Coordinates of C-alpha atoms and ligand atoms in Angstrom, one line a residue:
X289 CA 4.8 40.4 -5.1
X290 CA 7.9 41.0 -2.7
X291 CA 10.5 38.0 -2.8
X292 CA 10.0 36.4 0.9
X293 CA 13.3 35.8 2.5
X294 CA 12.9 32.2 4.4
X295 CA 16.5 31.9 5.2
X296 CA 19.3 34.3 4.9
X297 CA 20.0 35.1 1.2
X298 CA 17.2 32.9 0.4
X299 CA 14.2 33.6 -1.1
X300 CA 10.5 32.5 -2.1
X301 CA 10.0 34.3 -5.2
X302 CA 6.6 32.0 -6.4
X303 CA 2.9 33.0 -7.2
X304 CA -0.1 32.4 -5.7
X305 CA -2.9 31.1 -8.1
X306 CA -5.9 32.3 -6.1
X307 CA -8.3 31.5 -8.2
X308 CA -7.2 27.7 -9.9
X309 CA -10.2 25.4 -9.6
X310 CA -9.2 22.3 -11.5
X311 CA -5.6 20.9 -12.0
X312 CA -5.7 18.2 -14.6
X313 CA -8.8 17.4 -13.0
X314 CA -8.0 17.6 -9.2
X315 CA -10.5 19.6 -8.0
X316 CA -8.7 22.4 -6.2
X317 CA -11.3 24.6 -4.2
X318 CA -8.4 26.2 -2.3
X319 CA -6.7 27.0 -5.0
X320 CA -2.4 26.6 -5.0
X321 CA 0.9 28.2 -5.1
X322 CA 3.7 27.7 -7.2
X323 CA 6.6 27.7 -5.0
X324 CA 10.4 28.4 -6.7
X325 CA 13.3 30.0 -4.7
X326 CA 16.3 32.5 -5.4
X327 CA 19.4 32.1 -3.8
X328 CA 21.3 35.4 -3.3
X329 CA 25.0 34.3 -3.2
X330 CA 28.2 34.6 -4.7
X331 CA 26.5 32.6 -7.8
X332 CA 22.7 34.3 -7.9
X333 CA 20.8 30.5 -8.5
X334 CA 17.1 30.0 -9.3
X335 CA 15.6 27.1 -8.0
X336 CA 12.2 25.6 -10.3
X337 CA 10.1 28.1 -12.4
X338 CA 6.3 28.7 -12.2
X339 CA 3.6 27.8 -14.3
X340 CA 3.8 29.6 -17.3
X341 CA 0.7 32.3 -17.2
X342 CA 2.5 33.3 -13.3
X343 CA 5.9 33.9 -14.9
X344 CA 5.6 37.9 -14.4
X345 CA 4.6 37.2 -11.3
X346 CA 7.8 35.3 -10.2
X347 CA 10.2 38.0 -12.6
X348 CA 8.5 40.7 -10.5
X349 CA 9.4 39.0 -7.1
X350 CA 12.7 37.8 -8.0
X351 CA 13.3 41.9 -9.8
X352 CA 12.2 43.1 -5.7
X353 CA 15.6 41.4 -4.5
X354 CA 18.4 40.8 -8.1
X355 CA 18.5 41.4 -11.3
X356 CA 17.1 38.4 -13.2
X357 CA 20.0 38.5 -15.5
X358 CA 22.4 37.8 -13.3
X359 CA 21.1 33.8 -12.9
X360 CA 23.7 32.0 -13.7
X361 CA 22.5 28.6 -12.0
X362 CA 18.7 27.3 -12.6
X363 CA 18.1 24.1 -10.9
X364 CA 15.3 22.4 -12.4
X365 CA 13.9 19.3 -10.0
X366 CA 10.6 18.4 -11.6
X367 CA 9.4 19.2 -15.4
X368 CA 5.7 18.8 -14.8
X369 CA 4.7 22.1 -16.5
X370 CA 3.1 24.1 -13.3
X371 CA 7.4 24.5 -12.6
X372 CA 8.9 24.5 -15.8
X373 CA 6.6 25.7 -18.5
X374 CA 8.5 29.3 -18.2
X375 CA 12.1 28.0 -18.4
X376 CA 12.1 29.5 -21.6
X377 CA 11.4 32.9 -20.6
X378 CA 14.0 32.6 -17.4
X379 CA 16.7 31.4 -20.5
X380 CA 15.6 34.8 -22.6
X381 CA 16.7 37.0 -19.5
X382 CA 19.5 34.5 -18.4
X383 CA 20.9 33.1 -21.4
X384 CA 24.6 31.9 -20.4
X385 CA 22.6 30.4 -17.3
X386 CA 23.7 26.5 -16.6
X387 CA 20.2 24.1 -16.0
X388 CA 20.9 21.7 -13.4
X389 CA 18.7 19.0 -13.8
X390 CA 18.8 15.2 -13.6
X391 CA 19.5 13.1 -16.8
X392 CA 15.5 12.1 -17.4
X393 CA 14.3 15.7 -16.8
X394 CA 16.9 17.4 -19.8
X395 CA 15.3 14.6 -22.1
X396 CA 11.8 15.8 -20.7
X397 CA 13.3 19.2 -21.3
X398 CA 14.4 18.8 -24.9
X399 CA 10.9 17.6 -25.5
X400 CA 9.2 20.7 -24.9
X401 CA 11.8 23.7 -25.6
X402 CA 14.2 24.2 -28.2
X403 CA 17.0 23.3 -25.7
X404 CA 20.3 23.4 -28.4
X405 CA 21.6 26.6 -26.9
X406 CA 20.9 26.1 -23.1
X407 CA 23.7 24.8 -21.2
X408 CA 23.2 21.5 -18.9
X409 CA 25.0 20.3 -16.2
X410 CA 23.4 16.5 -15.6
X411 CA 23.4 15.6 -11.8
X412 CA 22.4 12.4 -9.7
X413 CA 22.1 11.6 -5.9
X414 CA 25.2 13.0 -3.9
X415 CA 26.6 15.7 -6.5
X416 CA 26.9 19.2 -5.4
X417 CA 27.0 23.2 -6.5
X418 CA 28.6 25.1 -4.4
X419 CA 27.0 29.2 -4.7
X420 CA 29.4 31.1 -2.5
X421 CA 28.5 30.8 1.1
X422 CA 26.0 27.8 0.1
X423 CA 26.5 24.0 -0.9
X424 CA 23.7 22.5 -2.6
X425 CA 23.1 18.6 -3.3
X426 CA 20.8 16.9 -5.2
X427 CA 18.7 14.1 -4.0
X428 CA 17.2 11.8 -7.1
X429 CA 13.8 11.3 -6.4
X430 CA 12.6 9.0 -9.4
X431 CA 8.5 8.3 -9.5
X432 CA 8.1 10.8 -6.6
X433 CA 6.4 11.5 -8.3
X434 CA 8.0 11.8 -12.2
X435 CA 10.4 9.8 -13.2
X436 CA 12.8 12.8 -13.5
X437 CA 12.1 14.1 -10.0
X438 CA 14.6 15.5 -8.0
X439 CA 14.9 17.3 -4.5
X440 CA 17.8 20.0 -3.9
X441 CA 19.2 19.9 -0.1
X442 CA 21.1 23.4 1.1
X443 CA 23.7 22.3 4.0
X444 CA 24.5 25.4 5.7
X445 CA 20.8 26.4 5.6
X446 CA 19.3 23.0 6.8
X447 CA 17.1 23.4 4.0
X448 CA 15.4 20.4 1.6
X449 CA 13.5 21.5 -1.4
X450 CA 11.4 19.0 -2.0
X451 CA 9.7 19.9 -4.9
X452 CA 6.0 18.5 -5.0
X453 CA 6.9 16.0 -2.1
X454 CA 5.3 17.4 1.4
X455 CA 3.6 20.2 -0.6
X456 CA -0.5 20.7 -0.5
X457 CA -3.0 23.0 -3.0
X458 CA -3.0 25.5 -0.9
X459 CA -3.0 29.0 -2.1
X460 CA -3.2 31.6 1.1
X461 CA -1.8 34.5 2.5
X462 CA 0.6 32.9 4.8
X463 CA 4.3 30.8 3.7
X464 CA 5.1 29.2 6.6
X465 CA 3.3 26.4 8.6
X466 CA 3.1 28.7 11.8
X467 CA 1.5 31.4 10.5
X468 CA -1.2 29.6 8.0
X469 CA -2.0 27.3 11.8
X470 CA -2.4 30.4 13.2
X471 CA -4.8 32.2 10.6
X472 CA -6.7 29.0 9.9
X473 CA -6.0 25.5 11.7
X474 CA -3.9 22.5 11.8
X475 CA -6.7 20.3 10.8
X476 CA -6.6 22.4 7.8
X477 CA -3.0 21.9 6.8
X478 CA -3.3 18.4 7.4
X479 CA -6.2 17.9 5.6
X480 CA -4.5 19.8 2.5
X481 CA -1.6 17.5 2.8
X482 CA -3.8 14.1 2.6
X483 CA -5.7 15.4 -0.2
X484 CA -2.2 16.1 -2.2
X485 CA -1.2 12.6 -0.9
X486 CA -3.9 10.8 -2.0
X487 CA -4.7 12.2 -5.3
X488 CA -1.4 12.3 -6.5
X489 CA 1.2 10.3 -4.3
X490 CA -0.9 7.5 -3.4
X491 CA 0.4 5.0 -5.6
X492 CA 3.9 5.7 -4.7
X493 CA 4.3 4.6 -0.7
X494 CA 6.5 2.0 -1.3
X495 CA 9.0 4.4 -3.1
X496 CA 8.5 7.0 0.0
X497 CA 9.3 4.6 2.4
X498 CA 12.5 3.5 0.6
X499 CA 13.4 7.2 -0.5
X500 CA 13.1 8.6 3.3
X501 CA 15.5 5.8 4.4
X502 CA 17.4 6.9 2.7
X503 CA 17.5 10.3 3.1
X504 CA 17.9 9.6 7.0
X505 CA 21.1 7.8 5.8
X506 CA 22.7 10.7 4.1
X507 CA 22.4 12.0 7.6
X508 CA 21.3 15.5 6.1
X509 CA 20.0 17.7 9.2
X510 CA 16.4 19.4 8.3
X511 CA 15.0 22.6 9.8
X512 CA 12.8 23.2 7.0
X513 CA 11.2 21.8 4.0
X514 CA 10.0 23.6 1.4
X515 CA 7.9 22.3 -1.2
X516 CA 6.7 23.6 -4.6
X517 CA 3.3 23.9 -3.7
X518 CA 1.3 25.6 -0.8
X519 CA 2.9 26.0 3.1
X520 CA 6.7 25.9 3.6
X521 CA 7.2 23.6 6.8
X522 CA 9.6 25.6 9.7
X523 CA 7.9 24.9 13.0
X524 CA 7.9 21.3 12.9
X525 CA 9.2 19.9 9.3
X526 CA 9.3 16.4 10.4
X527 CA 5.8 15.8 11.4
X528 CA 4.7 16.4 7.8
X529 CA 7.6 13.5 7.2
X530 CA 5.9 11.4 9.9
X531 CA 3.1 11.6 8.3
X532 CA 3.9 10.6 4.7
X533 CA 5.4 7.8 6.4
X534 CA 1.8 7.1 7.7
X535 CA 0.2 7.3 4.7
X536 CA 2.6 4.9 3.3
X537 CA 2.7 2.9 5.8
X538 CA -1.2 2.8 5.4
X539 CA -2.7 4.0 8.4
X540 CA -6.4 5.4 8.1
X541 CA -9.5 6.1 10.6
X542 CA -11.7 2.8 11.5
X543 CA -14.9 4.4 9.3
X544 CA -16.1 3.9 6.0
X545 CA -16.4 5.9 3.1
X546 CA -19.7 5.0 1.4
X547 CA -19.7 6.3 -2.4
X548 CA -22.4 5.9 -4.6
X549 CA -24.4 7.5 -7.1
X550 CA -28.3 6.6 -7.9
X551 CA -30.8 7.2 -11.3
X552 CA -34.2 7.5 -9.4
X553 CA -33.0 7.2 -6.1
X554 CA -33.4 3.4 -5.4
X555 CA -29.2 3.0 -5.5
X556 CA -29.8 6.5 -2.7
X557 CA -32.2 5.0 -0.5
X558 CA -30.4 1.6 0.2
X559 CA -27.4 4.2 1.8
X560 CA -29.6 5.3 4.5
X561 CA -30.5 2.2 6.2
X562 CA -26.3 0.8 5.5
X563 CA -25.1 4.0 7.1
X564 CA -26.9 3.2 10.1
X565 CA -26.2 -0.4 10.4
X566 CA -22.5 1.2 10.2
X567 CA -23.1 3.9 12.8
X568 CA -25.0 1.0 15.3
X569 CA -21.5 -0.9 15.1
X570 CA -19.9 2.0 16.3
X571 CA -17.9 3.9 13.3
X572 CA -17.8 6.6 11.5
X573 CA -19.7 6.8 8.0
X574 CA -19.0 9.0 5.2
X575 CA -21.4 9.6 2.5
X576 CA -20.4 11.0 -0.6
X577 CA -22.5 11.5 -3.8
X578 CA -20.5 10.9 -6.6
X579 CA -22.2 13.5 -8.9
X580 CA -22.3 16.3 -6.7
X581 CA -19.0 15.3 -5.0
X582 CA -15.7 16.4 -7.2
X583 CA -13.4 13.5 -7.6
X584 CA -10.7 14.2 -6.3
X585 CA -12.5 14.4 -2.9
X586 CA -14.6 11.2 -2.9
X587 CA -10.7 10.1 -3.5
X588 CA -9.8 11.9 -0.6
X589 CA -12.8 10.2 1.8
X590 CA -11.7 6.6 0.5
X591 CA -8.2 7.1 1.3
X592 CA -9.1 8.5 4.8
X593 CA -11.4 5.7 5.3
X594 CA -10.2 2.3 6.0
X595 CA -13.6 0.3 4.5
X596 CA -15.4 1.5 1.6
X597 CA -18.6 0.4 0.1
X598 CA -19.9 1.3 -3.4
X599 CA -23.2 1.7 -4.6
X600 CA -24.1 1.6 -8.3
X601 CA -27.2 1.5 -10.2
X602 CA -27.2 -1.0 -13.4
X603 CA -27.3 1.3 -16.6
X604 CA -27.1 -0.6 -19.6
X605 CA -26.2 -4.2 -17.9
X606 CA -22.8 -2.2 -16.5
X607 CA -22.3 -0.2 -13.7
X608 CA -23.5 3.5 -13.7
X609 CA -20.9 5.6 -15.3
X610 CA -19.8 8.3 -12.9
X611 CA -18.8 5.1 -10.5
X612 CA -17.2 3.4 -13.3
X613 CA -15.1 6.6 -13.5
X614 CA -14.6 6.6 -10.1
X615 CA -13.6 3.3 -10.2
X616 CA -11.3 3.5 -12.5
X617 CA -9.4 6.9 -11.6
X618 CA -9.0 4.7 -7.8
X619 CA -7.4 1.8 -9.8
X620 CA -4.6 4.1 -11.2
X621 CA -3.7 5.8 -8.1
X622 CA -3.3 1.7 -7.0
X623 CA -4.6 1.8 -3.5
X624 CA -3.9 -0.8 -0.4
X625 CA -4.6 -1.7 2.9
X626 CA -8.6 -1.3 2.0
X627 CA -11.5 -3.4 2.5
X628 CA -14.4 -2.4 0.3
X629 CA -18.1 -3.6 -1.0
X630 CA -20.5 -3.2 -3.3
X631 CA -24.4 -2.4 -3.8
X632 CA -27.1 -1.0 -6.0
X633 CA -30.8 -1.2 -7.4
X634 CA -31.2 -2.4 -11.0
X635 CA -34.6 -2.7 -13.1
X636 CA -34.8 -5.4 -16.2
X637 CA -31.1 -7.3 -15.9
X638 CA -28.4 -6.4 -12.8
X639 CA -24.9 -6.1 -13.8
X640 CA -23.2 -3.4 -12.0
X641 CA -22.7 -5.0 -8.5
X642 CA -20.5 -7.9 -10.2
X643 CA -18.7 -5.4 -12.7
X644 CA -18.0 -3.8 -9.3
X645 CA -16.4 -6.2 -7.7
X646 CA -14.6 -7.7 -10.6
X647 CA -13.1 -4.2 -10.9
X648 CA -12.3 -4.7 -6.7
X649 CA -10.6 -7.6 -7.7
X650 CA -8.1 -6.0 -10.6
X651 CA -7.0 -3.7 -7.8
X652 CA -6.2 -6.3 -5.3
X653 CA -8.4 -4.9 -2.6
X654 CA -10.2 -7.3 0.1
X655 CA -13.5 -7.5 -1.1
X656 CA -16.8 -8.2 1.3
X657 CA -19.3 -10.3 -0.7
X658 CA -21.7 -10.7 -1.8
X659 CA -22.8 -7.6 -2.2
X660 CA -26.9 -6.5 -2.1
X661 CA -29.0 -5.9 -5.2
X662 CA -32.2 -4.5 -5.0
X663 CA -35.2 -4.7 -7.5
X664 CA -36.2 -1.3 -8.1
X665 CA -37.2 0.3 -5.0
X666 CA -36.1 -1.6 -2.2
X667 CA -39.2 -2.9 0.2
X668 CA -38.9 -3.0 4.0
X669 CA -37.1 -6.1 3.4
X670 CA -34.8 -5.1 1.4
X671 CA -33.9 -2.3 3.7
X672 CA -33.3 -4.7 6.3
X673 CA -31.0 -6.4 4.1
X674 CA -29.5 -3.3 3.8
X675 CA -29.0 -2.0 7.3
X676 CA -27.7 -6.2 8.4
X677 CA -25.0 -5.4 5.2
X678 CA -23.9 -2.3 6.7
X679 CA -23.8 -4.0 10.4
X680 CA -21.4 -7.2 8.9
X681 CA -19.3 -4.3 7.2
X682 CA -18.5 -2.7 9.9
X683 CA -17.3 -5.4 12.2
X684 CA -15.5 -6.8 9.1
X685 CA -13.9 -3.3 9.0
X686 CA -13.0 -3.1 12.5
X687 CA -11.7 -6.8 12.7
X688 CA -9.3 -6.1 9.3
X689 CA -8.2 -2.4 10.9
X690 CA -6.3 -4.7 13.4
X691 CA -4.1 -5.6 11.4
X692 CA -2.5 -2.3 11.2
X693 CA -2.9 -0.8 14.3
Ligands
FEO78 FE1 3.4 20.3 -9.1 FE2 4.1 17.3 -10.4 O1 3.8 19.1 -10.4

């Protein structure tokens, strides 16, 4: 591909990874980019690397504009290995190149390459490289979302690379936010970005809050942001900031997500009657099949959704597995701010609906209990059960959503 110049001199030189399905497990059915960027000054400077297998693909778009030789700076702001597994190649062709990178990310570094040759310069919040007509700074970012993580700002270009910050899986034939709102849709985008957010940035809203702060204090003026991943933001860069600060700040829709899976259907058919207890109080309901749902979406619903409630048949005496995995992946992304429930059939001995909320409980959410168990099949009874569980839900989801509104 052609290097794509986004500002003068500089240049998206990434790869598009059309056809990437699953990304450690995060479901990706729009596939991603791998964003890096060339700086054509004075001091030619690479900014990230791409995923190894894309490597020609970069060389190729950074050959259309420089020789690749001529790198003398690489600035590495995050090691995860979709931008840094081809830093060795990039040292092959650029060998006297200095590796700007903060002090976590060269011991990250020497982990994975045979780094005793390279040359490092270590850098932290506030220190500068000047490439010519540019001045770069680097912004520690720590747990956003490595610990290494770094963002690189360019003054005279108003321009923060924010590495995965603000980015989405999003691979397409547009760069810029304009165009791909054009071509597709805003709901789109936005819908690209809360999916990143959730499945990977969730547990870190605290440390966004804290790290935009301060960013607003350096007093660092912004006309674009562009991440390492997906659309690069020009039209409006600080909606996208707005609405990290959102999503860290907790906001979701009034609705509820309502997750389950089911052996013979029993666990199933108790959804139907709940969702339209929910519906009768007025929100917006969500239904999401574990098995047939990927993960990372079901994470994407319950993060959107500002009640949850979690059906589960009893396999074994515990609760059925793909909810226990479920379960589990939600507890590590530590979410807040939700209120969630629990139900399911079971046959000989329950089990599931009490592992449930004991597992609500080592996640510190606001649990609605008791939950409803059904014996086998559930009877008209049982159903109304069901539906008057799904009604109480609600209005306890509405009466909790005041609390951040
Ligand atoms: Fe896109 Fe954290 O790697």
């Amino acid at each position: 591909m052609k290097a794509i110049e986004i500002k003068p001199g500089i240049f998206w030189v990434g790869a598009i990874d059309w056809g990437l399905r699953d990304f450690h497990g995060y479901v990706t059915p729009n596939g991603t980019t791998y964003n890096n960027y060339l700086i054509l000054d004075k001091q030619v400077t690479l900014i990230d690397t791409v995923k190894h297998d894309f490597h020609e693909i970069t060389l190729d778009s950074i050959k259309s504009v420089a020789d690749p030789s001529q790198i003398v700076n690489l600035v590495i702001n995050h090691i995860e290995p979709d931008h840094a597994s081809s830093i060795d190649k990039i040292m092959e062709i650029a060998p006297e190149a200095t590796i700007f990178i903060t002090e976590k990310g060269k011991k990250g570094l020497d982990r994975h390459f045979d780094t005793s040759g390279w040359k490092f310069r270590i850098v932290k919040t506030g220190d500068t490289l000047n490439t010519g007509m540019y001045n770069l700074m680097f912004v520690e970012t720590p747990m956003l979302h490595w610990p290494e993580s770094m963002m690189t700002y360019i003054k005279e270009a108003k321009l923060l690379i924010s590495q995965d910050a603000f980015g989405q899986h999003l691979a397409s034939s547009t760069r810029f936010d304009d165009e791909f709102v054009e071509c597709s849709s805003l709901s789109e985008l936005d819908d690209a970005v809360v999916d990143y957010y959730a499945n990977i940035l969730m547990p870190f809203g605290q440390l966004i809050k804290v790290k935009v702060a301060e960013i607003q204090k350096l007093g660092l003026e912004i006309d674009m942001i562009a991440p390492d991943h997906g659309i690069i933001w020009r039209r409006d860069p600080q909606r996208v900031v707005q609405r990290y600060l959102d999503m860290a700040n907790s906001k979701a829709s009034p609705r509820v997500a309502l997750i389950y899976d089911t052996m013979w259907h029993s666990t199933e058919y108790m959804t139907f009657p709940m969702m339209q207890g929910i519906k009768d109080e007025g929100l917006d309901c969500k239904v999401i099949k574990l098995r047939a749902t990927p993960m990372s979406v079901a994470i994407k619903e319950f993060w959107k959704s500002r009640g949850c409630l979690i059906g589960t048949p009893t396999l074994n005496n515990i609760m059925f597995p793909s909810v226990a995995e479920f379960l589990t992946h939600l507890r590590g992304l530590r979410p807040k701010n939700r209120i969630v429930g629990a139900f399911g059939s079971y046959g000989w001995g329950g089990g599931a609906v009490k592992e449930a909320y004991e597992e609500f409980r080592r996640m510190g959410l606001e649990s609605f209990e008791p939950g409803v168990q059904v014996l086998f099949r559930p009877s008209a009874e049982d159903e109304a059960k069901c539906y008057e569980f799904g009604r109480e839900f609600a209005r306890k989801v509405s009466e909790y959503h005041k609390k951040f509104e």
